[in-house]
Amino acid sequence: MNLNFQAGGSPLEARGNIIIYGVLIVAGLVIGVFFMLWLWRNIQNKKKEDPKWIETQKNRPTRNSDVRETCQKYNLSAEQGGILLWLCKTFHIPNIYYTIRDFSSIEDCFRQGYKTIKETWQPSRINKFFVLRFDVEKISAMSTPTSSTNSLPVNHKMTLVLENGTTTQCTISESTKDNLSLVISKDFFESGEKPAELSKVAFSFVSPSGLPYVFVTRVTRYQVDSKGQNILIIPQSTNLIAKSQRHYKRLNTNEKCRIASVSVKEKSKNNSKKIFVESEKKVECTLLNISGGGCCINTTLPIKEGQKIFVEIKLNGEDCSAIGKIIKTRKSKTPCTYNLHVQFIQVSVEVQNLIYEKVYGYNQ
């Protein structure tokens, strides 16, 4: 009797069924894993929306992972991340992922941090410290945008920009639901430069958080208030345009400086850097503002745009210098004087650090 028979089909069909079942089981496991991950992620996202959880996260100490997430979100470099982590650990800054949006809460940490590193860090690393400080300040400013001039406080400064490019400073003396009252100078009030009533005017200002804005409105009227101040009244505005941030923070000043013409020496074969030689004749001028990238100088010399000059200023009690290029020359309000807008093209790291120190008030 022959007992060698195959029940339920051929051996090839049986093997095929096993493969199909295996594929289905694997597919089911994969789907199950993805479902569990999706479910876990939803639970985590809902948890992160819980105010109590957020408050707990804000107040706990900063972890390395918090710094990494912060750097990824705001495009900070790995080197900046290292400095930020050092600040957080040294001064026990709460979760930097949230704290970075409120610069006022960590500003003193940067000030104290600079005192700690000033004598021990290399100048190049100190320079990175100052760049990080400005980037963090910008992040904070962008996290709290200004949507209306109604939010600006009394005594806040604004700049009126005329059609010919000249500017005049204003100060908010009163803010109502509908109007802003701006104090302007007597000279401007009585001059023929002031815009006519109902004409369009442009203003710029820096918000309390540090973000620059511009807006266009109309002149409502001029008047003299009860204190004898000359007032320009304009409507409140919600049409604010945030300007792109400068690469450097500026400090307005009114100090003496000196400038001189420069000549260019031939570059050596092993050095691609141009060598500028300043003239022995130096002219005393007034420094109107300064930043790590340039300055504005008031002088009686109508130097043409594109010219390169030697700039000497006092920093931390020492005479420091840089080579700059004049990118804009404008007539000043003071008769027979000009404002030179200078971009530094050669400035040492040490001098730039001293400028940063002055701009941020860390030299006080």
mmCIF file of C-alpha atoms in Angstrom:
data_model
loop_
_atom_site.group_PDB
_atom_site.id
_atom_site.type_symbol
_atom_site.label_atom_id
_atom_site.label_comp_id
_atom_site.label_asym_id
_atom_site.label_seq_id
_atom_site.Cartn_x
_atom_site.Cartn_y
_atom_site.Cartn_z
ATOM 1 C CA MET A 1 0.000 0.000 0.000
ATOM 2 C CA ASN A 2 1.363 3.435 -0.944
ATOM 3 C CA LEU A 3 1.021 5.918 1.994
ATOM 4 C CA ASN A 4 3.235 8.676 0.464
ATOM 5 C CA PHE A 5 0.662 11.379 -0.417
ATOM 6 C CA GLN A 6 0.371 15.210 0.133
ATOM 7 C CA ALA A 7 -2.780 16.485 1.820
ATOM 8 C CA GLY A 8 -4.113 19.975 0.913
ATOM 9 C CA GLY A 9 -2.088 20.527 -2.246
ATOM 10 C CA SER A 10 1.518 20.365 -3.384
ATOM 11 C CA PRO A 11 4.613 21.081 -1.191
ATOM 12 C CA LEU A 12 5.257 24.257 -3.265
ATOM 13 C CA GLU A 13 1.808 25.603 -2.397
ATOM 14 C CA ALA A 14 2.361 24.873 1.309
ATOM 15 C CA ARG A 15 5.652 26.749 1.332
ATOM 16 C CA GLY A 16 3.948 29.670 -0.442
ATOM 17 C CA ASN A 17 1.295 29.875 2.269
ATOM 18 C CA ILE A 18 3.954 30.002 4.994
ATOM 19 C CA ILE A 19 5.738 32.947 3.282
ATOM 20 C CA ILE A 20 2.458 34.865 2.914
ATOM 21 C CA TYR A 21 1.614 34.333 6.595
ATOM 22 C CA GLY A 22 5.127 35.486 7.576
ATOM 23 C CA VAL A 23 4.840 38.656 5.487
ATOM 24 C CA LEU A 24 1.449 39.439 7.010
ATOM 25 C CA ILE A 25 2.767 38.932 10.549
ATOM 26 C CA VAL A 26 5.804 41.193 9.900
ATOM 27 C CA ALA A 27 3.576 43.845 8.298
ATOM 28 C CA GLY A 28 1.243 43.699 11.285
ATOM 29 C CA LEU A 29 4.151 44.126 13.695
ATOM 30 C CA VAL A 30 5.502 47.118 11.724
ATOM 31 C CA ILE A 31 2.049 48.748 11.651
ATOM 32 C CA GLY A 32 1.696 48.080 15.376
ATOM 33 C CA VAL A 33 5.081 49.703 16.114
ATOM 34 C CA PHE A 34 4.215 52.796 14.026
ATOM 35 C CA PHE A 35 0.825 53.023 15.716
ATOM 36 C CA MET A 36 2.435 52.890 19.165
ATOM 37 C CA LEU A 37 4.950 55.573 18.143
ATOM 38 C CA TRP A 38 2.133 57.761 16.780
ATOM 39 C CA LEU A 39 0.138 57.259 19.974
ATOM 40 C CA TRP A 40 3.167 58.026 22.166
ATOM 41 C CA ARG A 41 3.930 61.165 20.162
ATOM 42 C CA ASN A 42 0.330 62.407 20.489
ATOM 43 C CA ILE A 43 0.423 61.826 24.233
ATOM 44 C CA GLN A 44 3.721 63.749 24.470
ATOM 45 C CA ASN A 45 2.358 66.642 22.375
ATOM 46 C CA LYS A 46 -0.773 66.888 24.515
ATOM 47 C CA LYS A 47 1.361 66.817 27.636
ATOM 48 C CA LYS A 48 3.457 69.698 26.277
ATOM 49 C CA GLU A 49 0.286 71.762 25.892
ATOM 50 C CA ASP A 50 -0.513 71.384 29.581
ATOM 51 C CA PRO A 51 0.250 74.722 31.347
ATOM 52 C CA LYS A 52 1.441 72.926 34.486
ATOM 53 C CA TRP A 53 3.911 70.838 32.478
ATOM 54 C CA ILE A 54 5.180 73.923 30.634
ATOM 55 C CA GLU A 55 5.648 75.818 33.906
ATOM 56 C CA THR A 56 7.587 72.880 35.363
ATOM 57 C CA GLN A 57 9.822 72.749 32.281
ATOM 58 C CA LYS A 58 10.469 76.499 32.392
ATOM 59 C CA ASN A 59 11.631 76.453 35.988
ATOM 60 C CA ARG A 60 13.886 73.406 35.972
ATOM 61 C CA PRO A 61 17.691 73.738 35.438
ATOM 62 C CA THR A 62 18.983 73.780 31.861
ATOM 63 C CA ARG A 63 20.089 70.428 30.446
ATOM 64 C CA ASN A 64 22.519 69.783 27.592
ATOM 65 C CA SER A 65 19.558 68.686 25.452
ATOM 66 C CA ASP A 66 17.833 72.044 26.076
ATOM 67 C CA VAL A 67 20.840 73.887 24.670
ATOM 68 C CA ARG A 68 20.948 71.572 21.627
ATOM 69 C CA GLU A 69 17.239 72.147 20.926
ATOM 70 C CA THR A 70 17.684 75.901 21.367
ATOM 71 C CA CYS A 71 20.609 75.997 18.929
ATOM 72 C CA GLN A 72 18.674 73.962 16.359
ATOM 73 C CA LYS A 73 15.590 76.189 16.631
ATOM 74 C CA TYR A 74 17.456 79.501 16.342
ATOM 75 C CA ASN A 75 20.349 78.421 14.058
ATOM 76 C CA LEU A 76 23.067 79.026 16.629
ATOM 77 C CA SER A 77 26.463 77.462 15.911
ATOM 78 C CA ALA A 78 28.004 74.616 17.897
ATOM 79 C CA GLU A 79 30.574 77.045 19.337
ATOM 80 C CA GLN A 80 27.809 79.424 20.423
ATOM 81 C CA GLY A 81 26.032 76.437 21.969
ATOM 82 C CA GLY A 82 29.134 75.665 24.020
ATOM 83 C CA ILE A 83 29.292 79.232 25.353
ATOM 84 C CA LEU A 84 25.547 79.204 26.048
ATOM 85 C CA LEU A 85 25.861 75.926 27.967
ATOM 86 C CA TRP A 86 28.736 77.390 30.014
ATOM 87 C CA LEU A 87 26.579 80.406 30.914
ATOM 88 C CA CYS A 88 23.631 78.207 31.896
ATOM 89 C CA LYS A 89 25.727 75.921 34.104
ATOM 90 C CA THR A 90 27.785 78.747 35.658
ATOM 91 C CA PHE A 91 24.840 80.984 36.530
ATOM 92 C CA HIS A 92 22.157 78.302 36.975
ATOM 93 C CA ILE A 93 19.891 79.684 34.245
ATOM 94 C CA PRO A 94 16.489 77.929 34.132
ATOM 95 C CA ASN A 95 15.575 75.982 30.979
ATOM 96 C CA ILE A 96 17.211 78.094 28.271
ATOM 97 C CA TYR A 97 14.743 76.851 25.635
ATOM 98 C CA TYR A 98 12.150 79.113 27.296
ATOM 99 C CA THR A 99 14.388 81.642 29.066
ATOM 100 C CA ILE A 100 16.067 82.774 25.839
ATOM 101 C CA ARG A 101 12.822 84.520 24.849
ATOM 102 C CA ASP A 102 13.188 86.941 27.784
ATOM 103 C CA PHE A 103 16.607 88.546 27.483
ATOM 104 C CA SER A 104 16.048 90.844 30.459
ATOM 105 C CA SER A 105 16.034 87.785 32.742
ATOM 106 C CA ILE A 106 19.521 86.664 31.638
ATOM 107 C CA GLU A 107 21.158 89.963 30.687
ATOM 108 C CA ASP A 108 22.970 90.140 34.021
ATOM 109 C CA CYS A 109 24.371 86.623 33.424
ATOM 110 C CA PHE A 110 26.125 87.909 30.299
ATOM 111 C CA ARG A 111 27.474 90.898 32.223
ATOM 112 C CA GLN A 112 28.783 88.724 35.059
ATOM 113 C CA GLY A 113 30.017 86.151 32.568
ATOM 114 C CA TYR A 114 32.112 88.764 30.799
ATOM 115 C CA LYS A 115 33.786 89.743 34.078
ATOM 116 C CA THR A 116 34.682 86.069 34.547
ATOM 117 C CA ILE A 117 36.110 85.478 31.058
ATOM 118 C CA LYS A 118 37.687 88.873 30.349
ATOM 119 C CA GLU A 119 41.140 87.942 31.638
ATOM 120 C CA THR A 120 41.134 84.195 30.902
ATOM 121 C CA TRP A 121 39.549 83.564 27.499
ATOM 122 C CA GLN A 122 41.295 84.103 24.178
ATOM 123 C CA PRO A 123 40.218 87.311 22.350
ATOM 124 C CA SER A 124 38.660 85.276 19.512
ATOM 125 C CA ARG A 125 36.463 83.344 21.940
ATOM 126 C CA ILE A 126 35.488 86.554 23.778
ATOM 127 C CA ASN A 127 34.459 87.921 20.378
ATOM 128 C CA LYS A 128 32.171 84.896 19.895
ATOM 129 C CA PHE A 129 30.723 85.593 23.352
ATOM 130 C CA PHE A 130 29.674 89.103 22.268
ATOM 131 C CA VAL A 131 28.224 87.814 18.973
ATOM 132 C CA LEU A 132 26.157 85.292 20.943
ATOM 133 C CA ARG A 133 24.944 88.042 23.270
ATOM 134 C CA PHE A 134 23.615 90.072 20.349
ATOM 135 C CA ASP A 135 22.011 86.992 18.742
ATOM 136 C CA VAL A 136 20.244 86.118 22.009
ATOM 137 C CA GLU A 137 19.015 89.711 22.324
ATOM 138 C CA LYS A 138 17.612 89.524 18.761
ATOM 139 C CA ILE A 139 15.895 86.193 19.496
ATOM 140 C CA SER A 140 14.224 87.748 22.526
ATOM 141 C CA ALA A 141 13.129 90.801 20.525
ATOM 142 C CA MET A 142 11.600 88.669 17.768
ATOM 143 C CA SER A 143 9.740 86.592 20.367
ATOM 144 C CA THR A 144 7.841 89.691 21.562
ATOM 145 C CA PRO A 145 6.863 91.651 18.421
ATOM 146 C CA THR A 146 5.179 95.066 18.598
ATOM 147 C CA SER A 147 1.851 95.192 16.730
ATOM 148 C CA SER A 148 0.802 98.802 17.410
ATOM 149 C CA THR A 149 2.273 102.149 18.426
ATOM 150 C CA ASN A 150 -0.296 102.115 21.272
ATOM 151 C CA SER A 151 2.051 99.821 23.188
ATOM 152 C CA LEU A 152 4.937 102.309 23.164
ATOM 153 C CA PRO A 153 5.475 104.043 26.522
ATOM 154 C CA VAL A 154 5.665 107.772 27.183
ATOM 155 C CA ASN A 155 9.214 109.177 26.730
ATOM 156 C CA HIS A 156 9.982 106.525 24.085
ATOM 157 C CA LYS A 157 12.202 107.854 21.296
ATOM 158 C CA MET A 158 11.185 107.905 17.628
ATOM 159 C CA THR A 159 12.848 109.224 14.468
ATOM 160 C CA LEU A 160 11.025 111.270 11.829
ATOM 161 C CA VAL A 161 12.490 110.557 8.373
ATOM 162 C CA LEU A 162 12.069 113.360 5.827
ATOM 163 C CA GLU A 163 11.811 112.852 2.065
ATOM 164 C CA ASN A 164 15.355 114.137 1.494
ATOM 165 C CA GLY A 165 16.722 111.486 3.862
ATOM 166 C CA THR A 166 17.473 113.753 6.814
ATOM 167 C CA THR A 167 16.094 112.789 10.211
ATOM 168 C CA THR A 168 14.942 114.473 13.384
ATOM 169 C CA GLN A 169 14.435 112.980 16.814
ATOM 170 C CA CYS A 170 11.051 112.947 18.578
ATOM 171 C CA THR A 171 9.902 111.842 22.019
ATOM 172 C CA ILE A 172 6.443 110.550 22.921
ATOM 173 C CA SER A 173 4.891 112.968 25.429
ATOM 174 C CA GLU A 174 1.359 111.536 25.413
ATOM 175 C CA SER A 175 -0.333 108.437 24.015
ATOM 176 C CA THR A 176 -4.127 108.203 23.705
ATOM 177 C CA LYS A 177 -6.358 105.620 22.083
ATOM 178 C CA ASP A 178 -6.243 107.454 18.738
ATOM 179 C CA ASN A 179 -3.184 109.722 18.714
ATOM 180 C CA LEU A 180 0.476 110.091 19.592
ATOM 181 C CA SER A 181 1.863 113.456 20.740
ATOM 182 C CA LEU A 182 5.538 113.823 19.863
ATOM 183 C CA VAL A 183 7.895 116.468 21.231
ATOM 184 C CA ILE A 184 10.023 117.983 18.466
ATOM 185 C CA SER A 185 12.792 120.575 18.653
ATOM 186 C CA LYS A 186 12.013 124.281 18.434
ATOM 187 C CA ASP A 187 14.369 124.663 15.454
ATOM 188 C CA PHE A 188 12.513 121.966 13.513
ATOM 189 C CA PHE A 189 9.113 123.311 14.616
ATOM 190 C CA GLU A 190 9.962 126.749 13.249
ATOM 191 C CA SER A 191 11.788 125.554 10.129
ATOM 192 C CA GLY A 192 10.449 125.188 6.625
ATOM 193 C CA GLU A 193 11.539 121.519 6.657
ATOM 194 C CA LYS A 194 8.677 120.260 8.771
ATOM 195 C CA PRO A 195 6.060 118.302 6.761
ATOM 196 C CA ALA A 196 2.757 120.046 6.070
ATOM 197 C CA GLU A 197 -0.352 119.006 7.970
ATOM 198 C CA LEU A 198 -2.112 115.968 6.422
ATOM 199 C CA SER A 199 1.030 115.077 4.446
ATOM 200 C CA LYS A 200 2.538 111.583 4.654
ATOM 201 C CA VAL A 201 5.516 111.050 6.946
ATOM 202 C CA ALA A 202 7.737 108.095 7.813
ATOM 203 C CA PHE A 203 8.917 107.160 11.290
ATOM 204 C CA SER A 204 11.322 104.609 12.687
ATOM 205 C CA PHE A 205 11.786 103.410 16.256
ATOM 206 C CA VAL A 206 13.285 100.604 18.269
ATOM 207 C CA SER A 207 10.743 98.693 20.358
ATOM 208 C CA PRO A 208 11.294 98.175 24.107
ATOM 209 C CA SER A 209 12.372 94.609 23.257
ATOM 210 C CA GLY A 210 15.026 95.920 20.854
ATOM 211 C CA LEU A 211 13.459 95.235 17.436
ATOM 212 C CA PRO A 212 13.562 98.115 14.889
ATOM 213 C CA TYR A 213 10.336 99.144 13.114
ATOM 214 C CA VAL A 214 9.216 101.652 10.491
ATOM 215 C CA PHE A 215 5.768 102.949 9.612
ATOM 216 C CA VAL A 216 4.138 105.592 7.410
ATOM 217 C CA THR A 217 1.349 107.861 8.639
ATOM 218 C CA ARG A 218 0.032 111.416 8.195
ATOM 219 C CA VAL A 219 0.637 114.606 10.150
ATOM 220 C CA THR A 220 -2.518 115.497 12.055
ATOM 221 C CA ARG A 221 -1.415 118.900 13.341
ATOM 222 C CA TYR A 222 1.205 120.913 15.214
ATOM 223 C CA GLN A 223 0.685 122.677 18.532
ATOM 224 C CA VAL A 224 2.425 124.012 21.638
ATOM 225 C CA ASP A 225 1.418 122.232 24.854
ATOM 226 C CA SER A 226 0.904 123.664 28.345
ATOM 227 C CA LYS A 227 4.599 123.119 29.155
ATOM 228 C CA GLY A 228 5.671 125.182 26.157
ATOM 229 C CA GLN A 229 6.864 122.102 24.257
ATOM 230 C CA ASN A 230 6.542 121.958 20.468
ATOM 231 C CA ILE A 231 4.266 119.044 19.607
ATOM 232 C CA LEU A 232 3.631 117.030 16.455
ATOM 233 C CA ILE A 233 0.443 114.932 16.600
ATOM 234 C CA ILE A 234 0.047 111.790 14.473
ATOM 235 C CA PRO A 235 -2.509 108.936 14.492
ATOM 236 C CA GLN A 236 -1.721 105.660 16.245
ATOM 237 C CA SER A 237 -0.622 103.008 13.738
ATOM 238 C CA THR A 238 -0.890 99.240 13.418
ATOM 239 C CA ASN A 239 0.881 99.145 10.053
ATOM 240 C CA LEU A 240 4.304 98.508 11.532
ATOM 241 C CA ILE A 241 7.037 96.922 9.441
ATOM 242 C CA ALA A 242 9.829 95.119 11.278
ATOM 243 C CA LYS A 243 13.197 96.042 9.785
ATOM 244 C CA SER A 244 15.941 93.491 9.252
ATOM 245 C CA GLN A 245 18.237 93.453 12.241
ATOM 246 C CA ARG A 246 21.698 94.955 12.000
ATOM 247 C CA HIS A 247 24.667 92.655 12.504
ATOM 248 C CA TYR A 248 25.898 94.862 15.345
ATOM 249 C CA LYS A 249 24.320 96.825 18.167
ATOM 250 C CA ARG A 250 25.025 100.565 18.095
ATOM 251 C CA LEU A 251 25.695 103.041 20.869
ATOM 252 C CA ASN A 252 24.892 106.738 20.400
ATOM 253 C CA THR A 253 27.600 108.932 21.788
ATOM 254 C CA ASN A 254 29.101 112.412 21.572
ATOM 255 C CA GLU A 255 32.820 111.973 22.028
ATOM 256 C CA LYS A 256 35.969 113.211 20.407
ATOM 257 C CA CYS A 257 37.769 111.088 17.839
ATOM 258 C CA ARG A 258 40.401 111.605 15.160
ATOM 259 C CA ILE A 259 40.504 110.662 11.500
ATOM 260 C CA ALA A 260 43.224 110.716 8.851
ATOM 261 C CA SER A 261 43.645 109.793 5.211
ATOM 262 C CA VAL A 262 45.399 106.514 4.422
ATOM 263 C CA SER A 263 47.670 105.183 1.705
ATOM 264 C CA VAL A 264 47.981 101.531 0.728
ATOM 265 C CA LYS A 265 51.298 99.733 0.861
ATOM 266 C CA GLU A 266 51.943 96.870 -1.518
ATOM 267 C CA LYS A 267 50.980 93.517 -0.092
ATOM 268 C CA SER A 268 53.772 91.138 0.754
ATOM 269 C CA LYS A 269 53.935 87.815 -1.074
ATOM 270 C CA ASN A 270 53.031 85.843 2.035
ATOM 271 C CA ASN A 271 50.265 88.175 3.209
ATOM 272 C CA SER A 272 47.043 88.816 1.301
ATOM 273 C CA LYS A 273 46.002 91.521 3.781
ATOM 274 C CA LYS A 274 46.369 95.116 2.573
ATOM 275 C CA ILE A 275 48.595 97.337 4.664
ATOM 276 C CA PHE A 276 47.128 100.808 5.257
ATOM 277 C CA VAL A 277 49.386 103.645 6.428
ATOM 278 C CA GLU A 278 47.697 106.645 8.034
ATOM 279 C CA SER A 279 48.745 110.218 7.378
ATOM 280 C CA GLU A 280 50.579 112.038 10.133
ATOM 281 C CA LYS A 281 48.001 114.832 9.900
ATOM 282 C CA LYS A 282 44.997 113.829 11.988
ATOM 283 C CA VAL A 283 41.775 115.824 12.195
ATOM 284 C CA GLU A 284 39.696 116.013 15.382
ATOM 285 C CA CYS A 285 36.024 115.110 14.871
ATOM 286 C CA THR A 286 32.963 114.018 16.857
ATOM 287 C CA LEU A 287 31.947 110.385 17.187
ATOM 288 C CA LEU A 288 28.124 110.224 16.924
ATOM 289 C CA ASN A 289 27.672 106.456 17.254
ATOM 290 C CA ILE A 290 29.711 103.278 17.185
ATOM 291 C CA SER A 291 29.278 99.523 16.784
ATOM 292 C CA GLY A 292 31.507 96.522 16.257
ATOM 293 C CA GLY A 293 31.115 96.992 12.521
ATOM 294 C CA GLY A 294 31.462 100.739 12.052
ATOM 295 C CA CYS A 295 30.688 104.235 13.278
ATOM 296 C CA CYS A 296 29.250 107.619 12.350
ATOM 297 C CA ILE A 297 31.496 110.671 12.526
ATOM 298 C CA ASN A 298 30.631 114.369 12.346
ATOM 299 C CA THR A 299 33.290 116.481 10.641
ATOM 300 C CA THR A 300 33.815 119.658 8.614
ATOM 301 C CA LEU A 301 35.432 117.572 5.845
ATOM 302 C CA PRO A 302 33.094 116.592 2.957
ATOM 303 C CA ILE A 303 34.936 113.341 2.262
ATOM 304 C CA LYS A 304 33.549 111.411 -0.691
ATOM 305 C CA GLU A 305 31.845 108.049 -0.372
ATOM 306 C CA GLY A 306 34.143 105.118 -1.061
ATOM 307 C CA GLN A 307 37.193 106.766 0.520
ATOM 308 C CA LYS A 308 39.114 104.802 3.141
ATOM 309 C CA ILE A 309 40.128 106.547 6.352
ATOM 310 C CA PHE A 310 41.993 105.923 9.595
ATOM 311 C CA VAL A 311 39.764 106.230 12.697
ATOM 312 C CA GLU A 312 41.176 106.696 16.200
ATOM 313 C CA ILE A 313 38.961 106.542 19.287
ATOM 314 C CA LYS A 314 39.508 106.176 23.029
ATOM 315 C CA LEU A 315 38.442 102.823 24.459
ATOM 316 C CA ASN A 316 39.022 101.882 28.071
ATOM 317 C CA GLY A 317 41.345 104.883 28.364
ATOM 318 C CA GLU A 318 43.513 103.811 25.420
ATOM 319 C CA ASP A 319 43.842 105.159 21.881
ATOM 320 C CA CYS A 320 42.492 102.452 19.582
ATOM 321 C CA SER A 321 42.307 102.512 15.813
ATOM 322 C CA ALA A 322 40.655 100.901 12.817
ATOM 323 C CA ILE A 323 40.549 101.358 9.062
ATOM 324 C CA GLY A 324 37.140 102.213 7.663
ATOM 325 C CA LYS A 325 35.421 102.820 4.351
ATOM 326 C CA ILE A 326 32.956 105.703 4.003
ATOM 327 C CA ILE A 327 29.733 104.164 2.714
ATOM 328 C CA LYS A 328 27.603 107.306 3.008
ATOM 329 C CA THR A 329 28.269 111.050 3.384
ATOM 330 C CA ARG A 330 25.384 113.307 4.408
ATOM 331 C CA LYS A 331 25.080 116.996 5.282
ATOM 332 C CA SER A 332 24.554 117.508 8.988
ATOM 333 C CA LYS A 333 21.985 119.811 10.580
ATOM 334 C CA THR A 334 24.921 121.743 11.970
ATOM 335 C CA PRO A 335 26.015 124.222 9.268
ATOM 336 C CA CYS A 336 29.157 123.378 7.294
ATOM 337 C CA THR A 337 29.509 119.892 8.780
ATOM 338 C CA TYR A 338 28.969 116.378 7.430
ATOM 339 C CA ASN A 339 28.096 112.989 8.874
ATOM 340 C CA LEU A 340 30.354 110.202 7.628
ATOM 341 C CA HIS A 341 28.886 106.695 7.893
ATOM 342 C CA VAL A 342 31.919 104.448 8.183
ATOM 343 C CA GLN A 343 32.172 100.669 7.810
ATOM 344 C CA PHE A 344 35.224 99.079 9.419
ATOM 345 C CA ILE A 345 37.231 97.027 6.926
ATOM 346 C CA GLN A 346 40.215 96.369 9.176
ATOM 347 C CA VAL A 347 39.808 96.182 12.931
ATOM 348 C CA SER A 348 41.615 93.849 15.312
ATOM 349 C CA VAL A 349 39.667 91.384 17.433
ATOM 350 C CA GLU A 350 41.023 93.086 20.560
ATOM 351 C CA VAL A 351 39.764 96.519 19.480
ATOM 352 C CA GLN A 352 36.417 95.110 18.379
ATOM 353 C CA ASN A 353 36.018 93.477 21.792
ATOM 354 C CA LEU A 354 36.676 96.835 23.478
ATOM 355 C CA ILE A 355 34.008 98.389 21.232
ATOM 356 C CA TYR A 356 31.554 95.671 22.256
ATOM 357 C CA GLU A 357 32.473 96.301 25.890
ATOM 358 C CA LYS A 358 31.659 99.998 25.431
ATOM 359 C CA VAL A 359 28.431 99.403 23.457
ATOM 360 C CA TYR A 360 27.022 97.006 26.062
ATOM 361 C CA GLY A 361 28.203 99.070 29.014
ATOM 362 C CA TYR A 362 30.445 96.306 30.334
ATOM 363 C CA ASN A 363 33.258 98.809 30.882
ATOM 364 C CA GLN A 364 31.378 100.482 33.741
#
